[in-house]
mmCIF file of C-alpha atoms and ligand atoms in Angstrom:
data_model
loop_
_atom_site.group_PDB
_atom_site.id
_atom_site.type_symbol
_atom_site.label_atom_id
_atom_site.label_comp_id
_atom_site.label_asym_id
_atom_site.label_seq_id
_atom_site.Cartn_x
_atom_site.Cartn_y
_atom_site.Cartn_z
ATOM 1 C CA MET A 1 16.380 7.080 -6.237
ATOM 2 C CA HIS A 2 15.636 10.557 -4.863
ATOM 3 C CA ILE A 3 13.007 12.958 -4.764
ATOM 4 C CA THR A 4 14.803 16.463 -5.352
ATOM 5 C CA ASP A 5 11.212 18.704 -6.022
ATOM 6 C CA LEU A 6 7.802 18.300 -5.068
ATOM 7 C CA GLU A 7 5.101 20.793 -6.197
ATOM 8 C CA LEU A 8 1.339 20.848 -5.059
ATOM 9 C CA THR A 9 -1.328 22.746 -6.852
ATOM 10 C CA ASN A 10 -5.016 22.524 -5.169
ATOM 11 C CA PHE A 11 -3.783 19.120 -3.189
ATOM 12 C CA ARG A 12 -5.602 19.393 0.455
ATOM 13 C CA LYS A 13 -5.274 22.607 2.166
ATOM 14 C CA PHE A 14 -2.326 23.249 -0.220
ATOM 15 C CA LYS A 15 -3.308 25.873 -3.252
ATOM 16 C CA LYS A 16 0.241 25.865 -3.963
ATOM 17 C CA ILE A 17 3.390 24.334 -2.406
ATOM 18 C CA LYS A 18 6.600 23.943 -3.792
ATOM 19 C CA LEU A 19 9.549 22.151 -1.607
ATOM 20 C CA ASN A 20 12.597 22.513 -3.617
ATOM 21 C CA ASN A 21 16.122 20.835 -2.861
ATOM 22 C CA LEU A 22 15.090 17.974 -0.879
ATOM 23 C CA LYS A 23 17.757 15.919 1.144
ATOM 24 C CA ARG A 24 18.246 12.249 1.966
ATOM 25 C CA ILE A 25 16.538 12.983 5.344
ATOM 26 C CA ASN A 26 13.827 15.486 5.128
ATOM 27 C CA ALA A 27 11.887 16.393 8.452
ATOM 28 C CA ILE A 28 8.613 17.995 7.740
ATOM 29 C CA ILE A 29 7.781 19.928 11.100
ATOM 30 C CA GLY A 30 4.858 22.183 11.887
ATOM 31 C CA LYS A 31 1.942 22.568 14.478
ATOM 32 C CA ASN A 32 -1.387 20.091 14.140
ATOM 33 C CA GLY A 33 -3.612 20.462 11.224
ATOM 34 C CA VAL A 34 -0.580 22.532 8.906
ATOM 35 C CA GLY A 35 -0.649 19.620 6.311
ATOM 36 C CA LYS A 36 2.411 17.367 7.109
ATOM 37 C CA THR A 37 0.724 14.486 6.483
ATOM 38 C CA SER A 38 -0.918 15.839 3.077
ATOM 39 C CA ILE A 39 2.770 15.775 2.237
ATOM 40 C CA ILE A 40 3.336 12.443 2.872
ATOM 41 C CA GLU A 41 -0.078 11.468 1.332
ATOM 42 C CA SER A 42 1.183 13.582 -1.622
ATOM 43 C CA ILE A 43 4.111 11.503 -2.112
ATOM 44 C CA TYR A 44 2.731 8.387 -1.698
ATOM 45 C CA PHE A 45 0.279 9.115 -4.203
ATOM 46 C CA GLY A 46 2.642 10.339 -6.589
ATOM 47 C CA SER A 47 4.209 6.342 -6.488
ATOM 48 C CA ILE A 48 0.905 4.666 -6.933
ATOM 49 C CA ALA A 49 -1.811 7.113 -8.006
ATOM 50 C CA LYS A 50 -4.039 6.437 -4.940
ATOM 51 C CA SER A 51 -4.043 7.881 -1.493
ATOM 52 C CA PHE A 52 -3.548 5.959 1.844
ATOM 53 C CA LYS A 53 -6.076 7.873 3.368
ATOM 54 C CA SER A 54 -9.036 7.927 1.376
ATOM 55 C CA TYR A 55 -10.161 5.261 -1.505
ATOM 56 C CA TYR A 56 -11.747 8.292 -3.359
ATOM 57 C CA ASP A 57 -9.579 10.713 -4.622
ATOM 58 C CA ASP A 58 -12.211 13.945 -4.682
ATOM 59 C CA VAL A 59 -11.289 14.503 -0.557
ATOM 60 C CA LEU A 60 -7.696 15.312 -1.716
ATOM 61 C CA LEU A 61 -8.979 18.071 -3.789
ATOM 62 C CA ASN A 62 -8.711 21.490 -2.374
ATOM 63 C CA GLU A 63 -12.019 22.889 -1.620
ATOM 64 C CA GLU A 64 -13.543 24.884 -4.478
ATOM 65 C CA GLU A 65 -10.915 23.746 -6.981
ATOM 66 C CA SER A 66 -11.707 21.575 -9.963
ATOM 67 C CA PHE A 67 -8.434 19.749 -10.266
ATOM 68 C CA PHE A 68 -5.472 18.829 -8.046
ATOM 69 C CA LYS A 69 -1.589 18.366 -9.301
ATOM 70 C CA ILE A 70 1.628 16.467 -8.271
ATOM 71 C CA LYS A 71 4.311 17.218 -9.652
ATOM 72 C CA ILE A 72 7.702 15.379 -8.837
ATOM 73 C CA ASN A 73 11.497 15.537 -9.940
ATOM 74 C CA LEU A 74 13.073 12.128 -9.509
ATOM 75 C CA GLU A 75 16.786 11.881 -9.571
ATOM 76 C CA LYS A 76 17.801 8.285 -10.439
ATOM 77 C CA GLU A 77 21.229 7.087 -10.990
ATOM 78 C CA ASN A 78 22.466 9.429 -13.601
ATOM 79 C CA PHE A 79 19.182 10.880 -15.035
ATOM 80 C CA ASN A 80 16.415 12.898 -14.008
ATOM 81 C CA LYS A 81 12.728 12.281 -14.683
ATOM 82 C CA LYS A 82 9.939 14.608 -14.524
ATOM 83 C CA LEU A 83 6.821 12.964 -13.270
ATOM 84 C CA GLU A 84 3.278 14.485 -13.027
ATOM 85 C CA ILE A 85 -0.288 13.491 -11.895
ATOM 86 C CA ILE A 86 -3.139 15.626 -12.756
ATOM 87 C CA VAL A 87 -6.877 14.291 -11.231
ATOM 88 C CA ASN A 88 -9.973 16.040 -12.626
ATOM 89 C CA GLY A 89 -13.087 14.494 -11.458
ATOM 90 C CA LYS A 90 -12.961 10.806 -12.300
ATOM 91 C CA ASP A 91 -10.180 11.679 -14.998
ATOM 92 C CA LYS A 92 -6.787 10.793 -13.577
ATOM 93 C CA LYS A 93 -3.559 11.177 -15.921
ATOM 94 C CA ALA A 94 -0.170 10.969 -15.424
ATOM 95 C CA LYS A 95 2.837 12.374 -17.259
ATOM 96 C CA ILE A 96 6.443 11.469 -17.617
ATOM 97 C CA ASP A 97 8.692 14.033 -18.591
ATOM 98 C CA GLY A 98 5.657 15.970 -20.524
ATOM 99 C CA GLN A 99 4.657 12.745 -22.316
ATOM 100 C CA LEU A 100 1.130 11.567 -21.306
ATOM 101 C CA ILE A 101 0.901 8.040 -20.359
ATOM 102 C CA LYS A 102 -1.743 6.112 -21.961
ATOM 103 C CA LYS A 103 -2.337 3.421 -19.275
ATOM 104 C CA LEU A 104 -1.838 4.814 -15.661
ATOM 105 C CA SER A 105 -0.784 1.208 -14.616
ATOM 106 C CA ASN A 106 2.466 1.821 -16.893
ATOM 107 C CA TYR A 107 3.131 4.799 -14.663
ATOM 108 C CA ILE A 108 2.685 3.374 -11.339
ATOM 109 C CA CYS A 109 6.117 2.987 -9.217
ATOM 110 C CA GLU A 110 8.287 5.310 -11.153
ATOM 111 C CA TYR A 111 9.574 5.240 -7.430
ATOM 112 C CA SER A 112 8.593 2.850 -4.612
ATOM 113 C CA VAL A 113 7.416 4.077 -0.810
ATOM 114 C CA VAL A 114 7.069 2.237 2.616
ATOM 115 C CA LEU A 115 4.952 4.312 4.598
ATOM 116 C CA PHE A 116 4.625 4.125 8.381
ATOM 117 C CA SER A 117 1.424 5.832 9.570
ATOM 118 C CA PRO A 118 -0.601 6.086 12.567
ATOM 119 C CA ASP A 119 -3.287 4.394 10.185
ATOM 120 C CA ASP A 120 -1.179 1.297 9.815
ATOM 121 C CA ILE A 121 -3.112 -0.135 13.126
ATOM 122 C CA ARG A 122 -6.110 -0.681 10.638
ATOM 123 C CA LEU A 123 -4.348 -3.298 8.969
ATOM 124 C CA ILE A 124 -4.444 -5.534 12.075
ATOM 125 C CA LYS A 125 -8.075 -4.317 13.175
ATOM 126 C CA ASP A 126 -10.115 -3.727 10.092
ATOM 127 C CA ASN A 127 -11.780 -6.112 7.844
ATOM 128 C CA PRO A 128 -10.204 -8.232 5.153
ATOM 129 C CA ASN A 129 -10.401 -6.112 2.556
ATOM 130 C CA THR A 130 -7.827 -3.464 3.893
ATOM 131 C CA ARG A 131 -5.312 -6.397 3.950
ATOM 132 C CA ARG A 132 -6.141 -7.200 0.469
ATOM 133 C CA ASN A 133 -5.646 -3.833 -0.457
ATOM 134 C CA TYR A 134 -2.231 -3.838 1.244
ATOM 135 C CA LEU A 135 -1.246 -6.838 -0.606
ATOM 136 C CA ASN A 136 -2.358 -5.849 -4.124
ATOM 137 C CA ILE A 137 -0.607 -2.686 -3.567
ATOM 138 C CA LYS A 138 2.724 -4.082 -2.288
ATOM 139 C CA LEU A 139 2.587 -6.746 -5.503
ATOM 140 C CA SER A 140 1.811 -3.770 -7.663
ATOM 141 C CA ASN A 141 5.108 -2.268 -6.737
ATOM 142 C CA ILE A 142 7.136 -5.186 -7.960
ATOM 143 C CA ASN A 143 5.148 -6.858 -10.286
ATOM 144 C CA LYS A 144 3.322 -5.061 -13.488
ATOM 145 C CA GLU A 145 1.846 -7.939 -14.407
ATOM 146 C CA TYR A 146 -0.189 -8.483 -11.385
ATOM 147 C CA ILE A 147 -2.022 -5.258 -11.887
ATOM 148 C CA ASP A 148 -3.122 -6.655 -14.805
ATOM 149 C CA LEU A 149 -4.247 -9.608 -13.171
ATOM 150 C CA ILE A 150 -6.327 -7.979 -10.317
ATOM 151 C CA ASN A 151 -7.893 -5.734 -13.205
ATOM 152 C CA ASN A 152 -9.041 -8.766 -15.061
ATOM 153 C CA TYR A 153 -9.826 -10.649 -12.037
ATOM 154 C CA ASN A 154 -12.310 -8.005 -10.456
ATOM 155 C CA LYS A 155 -14.094 -7.784 -14.211
ATOM 156 C CA LEU A 156 -14.666 -11.604 -14.233
ATOM 157 C CA ILE A 157 -15.949 -11.287 -10.722
ATOM 158 C CA LYS A 158 -18.382 -8.012 -11.723
ATOM 159 C CA SER A 159 -19.621 -10.121 -14.441
ATOM 160 C CA LYS A 160 -20.180 -12.832 -12.549
ATOM 161 C CA ASN A 161 -22.243 -10.883 -9.669
ATOM 162 C CA ASP A 162 -24.259 -9.179 -12.271
ATOM 163 C CA TYR A 163 -25.046 -12.475 -13.875
ATOM 164 C CA LEU A 164 -25.912 -14.512 -10.571
ATOM 165 C CA LYS A 165 -28.226 -11.303 -9.567
ATOM 166 C CA LYS A 166 -29.897 -11.591 -12.887
ATOM 167 C CA ILE A 167 -30.721 -15.090 -12.920
ATOM 168 C CA ASN A 168 -31.795 -14.818 -9.342
ATOM 169 C CA LEU A 169 -34.554 -12.554 -10.695
ATOM 170 C CA ASN A 170 -35.660 -14.209 -13.638
ATOM 171 C CA SER A 171 -34.278 -17.840 -13.220
ATOM 172 C CA ASN A 172 -33.025 -18.333 -16.784
ATOM 173 C CA LEU A 173 -29.930 -20.436 -16.360
ATOM 174 C CA ASP A 174 -27.081 -20.577 -18.619
ATOM 175 C CA GLU A 175 -24.768 -23.037 -16.792
ATOM 176 C CA LYS A 176 -22.149 -22.888 -19.834
ATOM 177 C CA TYR A 177 -21.998 -18.883 -19.118
ATOM 178 C CA LEU A 178 -20.946 -19.567 -15.360
ATOM 179 C CA ASP A 179 -18.630 -22.395 -16.841
ATOM 180 C CA VAL A 180 -16.810 -20.103 -18.715
ATOM 181 C CA LEU A 181 -16.666 -17.171 -16.277
ATOM 182 C CA ASP A 182 -15.331 -20.093 -13.395
ATOM 183 C CA GLU A 183 -12.831 -21.315 -15.397
ATOM 184 C CA LYS A 184 -11.323 -17.872 -15.782
ATOM 185 C CA ILE A 185 -11.640 -16.914 -12.492
ATOM 186 C CA ALA A 186 -9.537 -20.303 -11.698
ATOM 187 C CA GLU A 187 -6.836 -19.522 -13.925
ATOM 188 C CA ILE A 188 -6.186 -15.819 -13.131
ATOM 189 C CA GLY A 189 -7.167 -16.432 -9.305
ATOM 190 C CA ILE A 190 -4.767 -19.186 -9.031
ATOM 191 C CA ASN A 191 -2.060 -16.651 -10.207
ATOM 192 C CA ILE A 192 -2.861 -13.954 -7.766
ATOM 193 C CA CYS A 193 -3.079 -16.559 -5.106
ATOM 194 C CA LYS A 194 0.734 -17.610 -6.272
ATOM 195 C CA TYR A 195 1.720 -14.233 -6.124
ATOM 196 C CA ARG A 196 0.323 -13.245 -2.470
ATOM 197 C CA LYS A 197 1.587 -16.692 -1.400
ATOM 198 C CA GLU A 198 4.934 -15.739 -2.274
ATOM 199 C CA TYR A 199 4.904 -12.146 -0.830
ATOM 200 C CA ILE A 200 3.940 -13.891 2.318
ATOM 201 C CA GLU A 201 6.482 -15.971 2.202
ATOM 202 C CA ASN A 202 8.925 -13.306 1.901
ATOM 203 C CA VAL A 203 7.826 -11.084 4.226
ATOM 204 C CA ASN A 204 8.336 -13.901 6.848
ATOM 205 C CA GLU A 205 11.570 -14.654 6.018
ATOM 206 C CA TYR A 206 12.403 -11.362 7.872
ATOM 207 C CA ILE A 207 9.364 -10.121 9.974
ATOM 208 C CA ASN A 208 10.504 -12.649 13.113
ATOM 209 C CA ILE A 209 14.304 -11.664 12.943
ATOM 210 C CA ILE A 210 13.316 -8.028 12.708
ATOM 211 C CA PHE A 211 10.557 -8.303 15.813
ATOM 212 C CA LYS A 212 12.850 -10.031 18.230
ATOM 213 C CA LYS A 213 14.891 -6.745 17.957
ATOM 214 C CA PHE A 214 12.102 -5.387 20.284
ATOM 215 C CA LYS A 215 10.542 -8.577 21.831
ATOM 216 C CA LYS A 216 13.072 -11.063 22.172
ATOM 217 C CA GLU A 217 11.238 -14.080 23.301
ATOM 218 C CA ASP A 218 8.298 -13.668 21.095
ATOM 219 C CA GLU A 219 7.517 -14.743 17.774
ATOM 220 C CA ILE A 220 5.758 -13.422 14.858
ATOM 221 C CA LYS A 221 4.629 -14.456 11.335
ATOM 222 C CA LEU A 222 1.960 -14.222 8.860
ATOM 223 C CA LYS A 223 -0.349 -16.571 7.930
ATOM 224 C CA TYR A 224 -1.951 -16.379 4.702
ATOM 225 C CA LEU A 225 -5.630 -17.384 3.926
ATOM 226 C CA SER A 226 -7.289 -18.199 0.507
ATOM 227 C CA ASP A 227 -9.671 -20.667 -0.729
ATOM 228 C CA PHE A 228 -7.415 -21.128 -3.831
ATOM 229 C CA LEU A 229 -4.374 -21.934 -1.825
ATOM 230 C CA ASN A 230 -2.672 -25.091 -2.824
ATOM 231 C CA LYS A 231 -5.234 -25.906 -5.251
ATOM 232 C CA THR A 232 -4.730 -27.065 -8.733
ATOM 233 C CA LYS A 233 -6.787 -25.450 -11.209
ATOM 234 C CA LYS A 234 -9.234 -28.725 -11.661
ATOM 235 C CA ASP A 235 -9.589 -28.467 -7.884
ATOM 236 C CA ILE A 236 -10.783 -24.968 -7.797
ATOM 237 C CA ILE A 237 -13.118 -25.555 -11.150
ATOM 238 C CA LEU A 238 -14.695 -28.592 -8.584
ATOM 239 C CA MET A 239 -14.973 -26.650 -5.696
ATOM 240 C CA LEU A 240 -16.880 -23.501 -7.758
ATOM 241 C CA LYS A 241 -19.216 -25.970 -9.097
ATOM 242 C CA LYS A 242 -20.081 -27.139 -5.815
ATOM 243 C CA VAL A 243 -20.776 -23.482 -4.356
ATOM 244 C CA ARG A 244 -22.660 -22.480 -7.545
ATOM 245 C CA LYS A 245 -26.516 -23.445 -5.851
ATOM 246 C CA LYS A 246 -25.483 -21.225 -2.889
ATOM 247 C CA GLU A 247 -23.861 -18.342 -5.148
ATOM 248 C CA ILE A 248 -27.438 -18.360 -7.411
ATOM 249 C CA ILE A 249 -29.482 -18.150 -4.278
ATOM 250 C CA LEU A 250 -26.824 -15.500 -2.733
ATOM 251 C CA GLY A 251 -26.539 -13.694 -6.168
ATOM 252 C CA LEU A 252 -23.099 -13.267 -5.087
ATOM 253 C CA THR A 253 -19.995 -14.995 -5.924
ATOM 254 C CA THR A 254 -18.853 -16.366 -2.339
ATOM 255 C CA THR A 255 -15.758 -18.301 -3.301
ATOM 256 C CA GLY A 256 -12.444 -17.060 -4.682
ATOM 257 C CA VAL A 257 -9.107 -14.782 -4.209
ATOM 258 C CA HIS A 258 -11.550 -11.574 -3.670
ATOM 259 C CA ARG A 259 -12.404 -13.025 -0.443
ATOM 260 C CA ASP A 260 -8.117 -13.701 0.558
ATOM 261 C CA ASP A 261 -7.026 -12.516 3.996
ATOM 262 C CA PHE A 262 -4.141 -13.040 5.878
ATOM 263 C CA GLU A 263 -3.555 -13.256 10.133
ATOM 264 C CA PHE A 264 -0.509 -11.602 12.056
ATOM 265 C CA ILE A 265 0.157 -14.755 14.366
ATOM 266 C CA HIS A 266 1.796 -13.255 17.397
ATOM 267 C CA ASN A 267 3.187 -16.627 19.716
ATOM 268 C CA ASN A 268 0.734 -18.674 17.896
ATOM 269 C CA LYS A 269 -2.329 -16.366 18.103
ATOM 270 C CA ASN A 270 -4.292 -14.070 16.428
ATOM 271 C CA ALA A 271 -2.538 -10.624 17.449
ATOM 272 C CA VAL A 272 -5.955 -8.863 16.660
ATOM 273 C CA ASN A 273 -7.392 -10.182 19.784
ATOM 274 C CA TYR A 274 -4.074 -11.145 21.733
ATOM 275 C CA SER A 275 -1.405 -8.554 21.245
ATOM 276 C CA SER A 276 -1.515 -5.561 23.136
ATOM 277 C CA GLN A 277 -1.587 -2.050 21.452
ATOM 278 C CA GLY A 278 1.921 -1.342 21.976
ATOM 279 C CA VAL A 279 2.831 -5.006 20.537
ATOM 280 C CA GLN A 280 0.712 -4.560 17.755
ATOM 281 C CA LYS A 281 2.377 -1.330 16.604
ATOM 282 C CA LEU A 282 5.608 -3.364 16.685
ATOM 283 C CA ILE A 283 4.217 -5.721 14.561
ATOM 284 C CA LEU A 284 3.358 -3.394 12.583
ATOM 285 C CA LEU A 285 6.808 -1.610 12.476
ATOM 286 C CA SER A 286 8.450 -5.028 11.903
ATOM 287 C CA LEU A 287 6.476 -5.383 8.951
ATOM 288 C CA LYS A 288 7.255 -2.227 7.290
ATOM 289 C CA LEU A 289 11.089 -2.667 8.105
ATOM 290 C CA SER A 290 10.486 -6.067 6.427
ATOM 291 C CA GLU A 291 8.908 -4.459 3.035
ATOM 292 C CA ILE A 292 12.410 -2.487 2.906
ATOM 293 C CA LYS A 293 14.820 -5.401 3.275
ATOM 294 C CA LEU A 294 12.397 -7.223 0.750
ATOM 295 C CA LEU A 295 12.022 -4.613 -1.843
ATOM 296 C CA ASP A 296 16.040 -3.724 -1.455
ATOM 297 C CA ASN A 297 17.751 -7.486 -1.307
ATOM 298 C CA LYS A 298 15.342 -9.312 -3.650
ATOM 299 C CA TYR A 299 14.072 -6.889 -6.192
ATOM 300 C CA LYS A 300 16.864 -4.257 -5.728
ATOM 301 C CA ILE A 301 14.526 -1.664 -5.131
ATOM 302 C CA LYS A 302 15.626 1.025 -2.701
ATOM 303 C CA PRO A 303 12.336 2.656 -1.501
ATOM 304 C CA ILE A 304 11.519 6.222 -0.038
ATOM 305 C CA LEU A 305 10.642 5.855 3.456
ATOM 306 C CA LEU A 306 7.581 7.905 4.410
ATOM 307 C CA LEU A 307 7.590 8.022 8.410
ATOM 308 C CA ASP A 308 4.227 9.780 9.273
ATOM 309 C CA ASP A 309 4.028 10.596 13.048
ATOM 310 C CA LEU A 310 6.338 7.460 14.040
ATOM 311 C CA PHE A 311 8.504 8.871 16.926
ATOM 312 C CA SER A 312 5.507 10.331 18.883
ATOM 313 C CA GLU A 313 3.902 7.117 19.271
ATOM 314 C CA LEU A 314 7.210 4.987 20.493
ATOM 315 C CA ASP A 315 8.980 4.945 23.830
ATOM 316 C CA GLU A 316 12.748 6.539 23.751
ATOM 317 C CA SER A 317 14.404 3.171 23.861
ATOM 318 C CA ASN A 318 12.319 1.666 20.792
ATOM 319 C CA GLN A 319 12.544 5.272 19.098
ATOM 320 C CA LYS A 320 16.309 4.581 19.082
ATOM 321 C CA LYS A 321 16.394 1.477 17.772
ATOM 322 C CA ILE A 322 14.200 1.991 14.853
ATOM 323 C CA MET A 323 16.535 5.075 13.765
ATOM 324 C CA LYS A 324 19.289 2.161 14.003
ATOM 325 C CA LEU A 325 17.578 -0.125 11.966
ATOM 326 C CA LEU A 326 16.414 2.831 9.223
ATOM 327 C CA SER A 327 19.286 2.723 7.070
ATOM 328 C CA LYS A 328 20.372 5.983 5.728
ATOM 329 C CA LYS A 329 20.891 4.552 2.268
ATOM 330 C CA TYR A 330 16.927 5.576 1.470
ATOM 331 C CA GLN A 331 15.733 8.868 1.365
ATOM 332 C CA THR A 332 13.278 9.761 4.304
ATOM 333 C CA PHE A 333 10.765 11.857 4.903
ATOM 334 C CA ILE A 334 9.521 12.333 8.443
ATOM 335 C CA THR A 335 6.823 14.672 9.959
ATOM 336 C CA THR A 336 6.676 15.569 13.892
ATOM 337 C CA THR A 337 5.313 18.568 15.414
ATOM 338 C CA ASP A 338 8.920 19.134 17.297
ATOM 339 C CA LEU A 339 12.065 18.387 15.846
ATOM 340 C CA ASN A 340 13.456 16.850 19.521
ATOM 341 C CA ASN A 341 11.572 13.746 18.628
ATOM 342 C CA ILE A 342 13.658 13.034 15.989
ATOM 343 C CA LYS A 343 16.516 11.104 17.466
ATOM 344 C CA VAL A 344 19.430 11.057 15.212
ATOM 345 C CA LYS A 345 23.415 11.763 16.072
ATOM 346 C CA ASP A 346 23.687 14.878 14.088
ATOM 347 C CA LEU A 347 20.624 16.982 13.258
ATOM 348 C CA LYS A 348 22.830 18.589 10.772
ATOM 349 C CA GLU A 349 22.314 15.920 8.319
ATOM 350 C CA ILE A 350 18.149 16.856 8.487
ATOM 351 C CA ASN A 351 16.824 19.048 5.941
ATOM 352 C CA VAL A 352 14.302 20.802 8.062
ATOM 353 C CA ILE A 353 10.964 21.970 6.177
ATOM 354 C CA LYS A 354 8.751 24.283 8.196
ATOM 355 C CA ILE A 355 5.400 24.088 6.520
ATOM 356 C CA LYS A 356 3.981 27.343 8.386
ATOM 357 C CA GLU A 357 6.952 29.178 6.437
ATOM 358 C CA VAL A 358 6.155 27.558 3.024
ATOM 359 C CA ILE A 359 2.375 27.932 2.557
HETATM 360 N N1 ATP B 401 -9.427 18.455 0.702
HETATM 361 C C1 ATP B 401 -9.088 19.431 1.497
HETATM 362 N N2 ATP B 401 -9.499 21.122 0.920
HETATM 363 C C2 ATP B 401 -8.712 21.877 2.099
HETATM 364 N N3 ATP B 401 -8.507 21.536 3.316
HETATM 365 C C3 ATP B 401 -7.985 20.350 3.610
HETATM 366 C C4 ATP B 401 -8.567 19.280 2.943
HETATM 367 N N4 ATP B 401 -8.587 18.140 3.173
HETATM 368 C C5 ATP B 401 -8.200 18.150 4.531
HETATM 369 N N5 ATP B 401 -8.141 19.595 4.555
HETATM 370 C C6 ATP B 401 -7.200 20.107 5.784
HETATM 371 O O1 ATP B 401 -6.239 19.949 6.077
HETATM 372 C C7 ATP B 401 -5.577 19.926 7.378
HETATM 373 C C8 ATP B 401 -4.230 19.441 7.116
HETATM 374 O O2 ATP B 401 -4.283 18.099 7.333
HETATM 375 P P1 ATP B 401 -2.839 17.196 7.925
HETATM 376 O O3 ATP B 401 -3.586 15.930 8.413
HETATM 377 O O4 ATP B 401 -1.891 16.859 6.417
HETATM 378 O O5 ATP B 401 -1.810 17.942 8.989
HETATM 379 P P2 ATP B 401 -1.230 17.499 9.967
HETATM 380 O O6 ATP B 401 0.008 18.565 9.745
HETATM 381 O O7 ATP B 401 -0.607 16.235 9.822
HETATM 382 O O8 ATP B 401 -1.361 17.564 11.376
HETATM 383 P P3 ATP B 401 -1.504 16.710 12.953
HETATM 384 O O9 ATP B 401 -0.026 17.305 13.376
HETATM 385 O O10 ATP B 401 -2.659 16.816 13.655
HETATM 386 O O11 ATP B 401 -1.026 15.037 12.288
HETATM 387 C C9 ATP B 401 -6.707 19.028 7.955
HETATM 388 O O12 ATP B 401 -6.991 19.445 9.416
HETATM 389 C C10 ATP B 401 -8.032 19.734 7.531
HETATM 390 O O13 ATP B 401 -8.579 20.929 7.873
HETATM 391 MG MG1 MG B 402 -0.448 14.386 10.563
#
């Protein structure tokens, strides 16, 4: 799978930019602020119709414009696909080969990406919401059923929260309605929990082996935390009954997979307050390299690799290790301010895109 052409209209600072004849390894070069990360962001957006930088799409829109568009020509084994995403206010449309796709979830992941970004550190440092989003995005990549599960679960939680707030005000309690909601929450939540547990287990098959290439003596693993972990539907319904009083007082659903989290466990301690900054970066790199292996080995997906500012943050020996670990079988986009930062044997292999020249 291979992106051959990318065209952006009104995306971030680009009124129009066309990148044609993209190759296997593409280096996007330019000074600070020319829009290198924005190009990476647009390729990411083309994959899952979301940005990794912002929850809201409107910040992606070029100032003074009313819509933005991302057009991608994708080459798969022996056919082409023309992908298009158009965002106009709250309206987000996707087209494949000119045909409007009715449900956005049917567009998502025409191609998959693995992103290495300076923002990845948020995965360790931020609140659980960031890690849940990460799991949701990864699982949506491999499973369309998961997207529907999450959407349905979120709707249930919203209905339950709305109701809990309401009864808090007028204390007219319909226990049966809450029973019905809780049963559905248990049913869908248990499935979400299974997917997440399996994903974390899969990552754990790779992450420690990869991490040891950087730090031989150390151990790393992910630990999944969930209210629903290893529980039956019956257990969960009972658990939800027990917290009902508290939920009514708070006017909020306090228990469920919408509170899930995971930890990075480094030498049996939580990496967030134990590991050095450099080691945290290596942990995240190992996670990303595990993602690539997992997608390829288990799901037979060859992801496109997006390496934003990767090399400027690593010492030279780790840069070389990374280059060795990144296989040339995946299409790769690398941003840098200086081509010398990219440690490959043969620079001729790289398609150099100088941003200043193409705007
Ligand atoms: N919606 C927008 N409309 C217009 N300009 C924008 C918008 N969003 C961001 N910009 C501008 O685009 C610039 C380029 O951002 P980007 O992060 O892509 O640059 P970069 O080349 O990756 O820089 P660096 O080398 O510092 O990482 C920002 O500094 C900002 O001024
Ligand atoms: Mg940048």
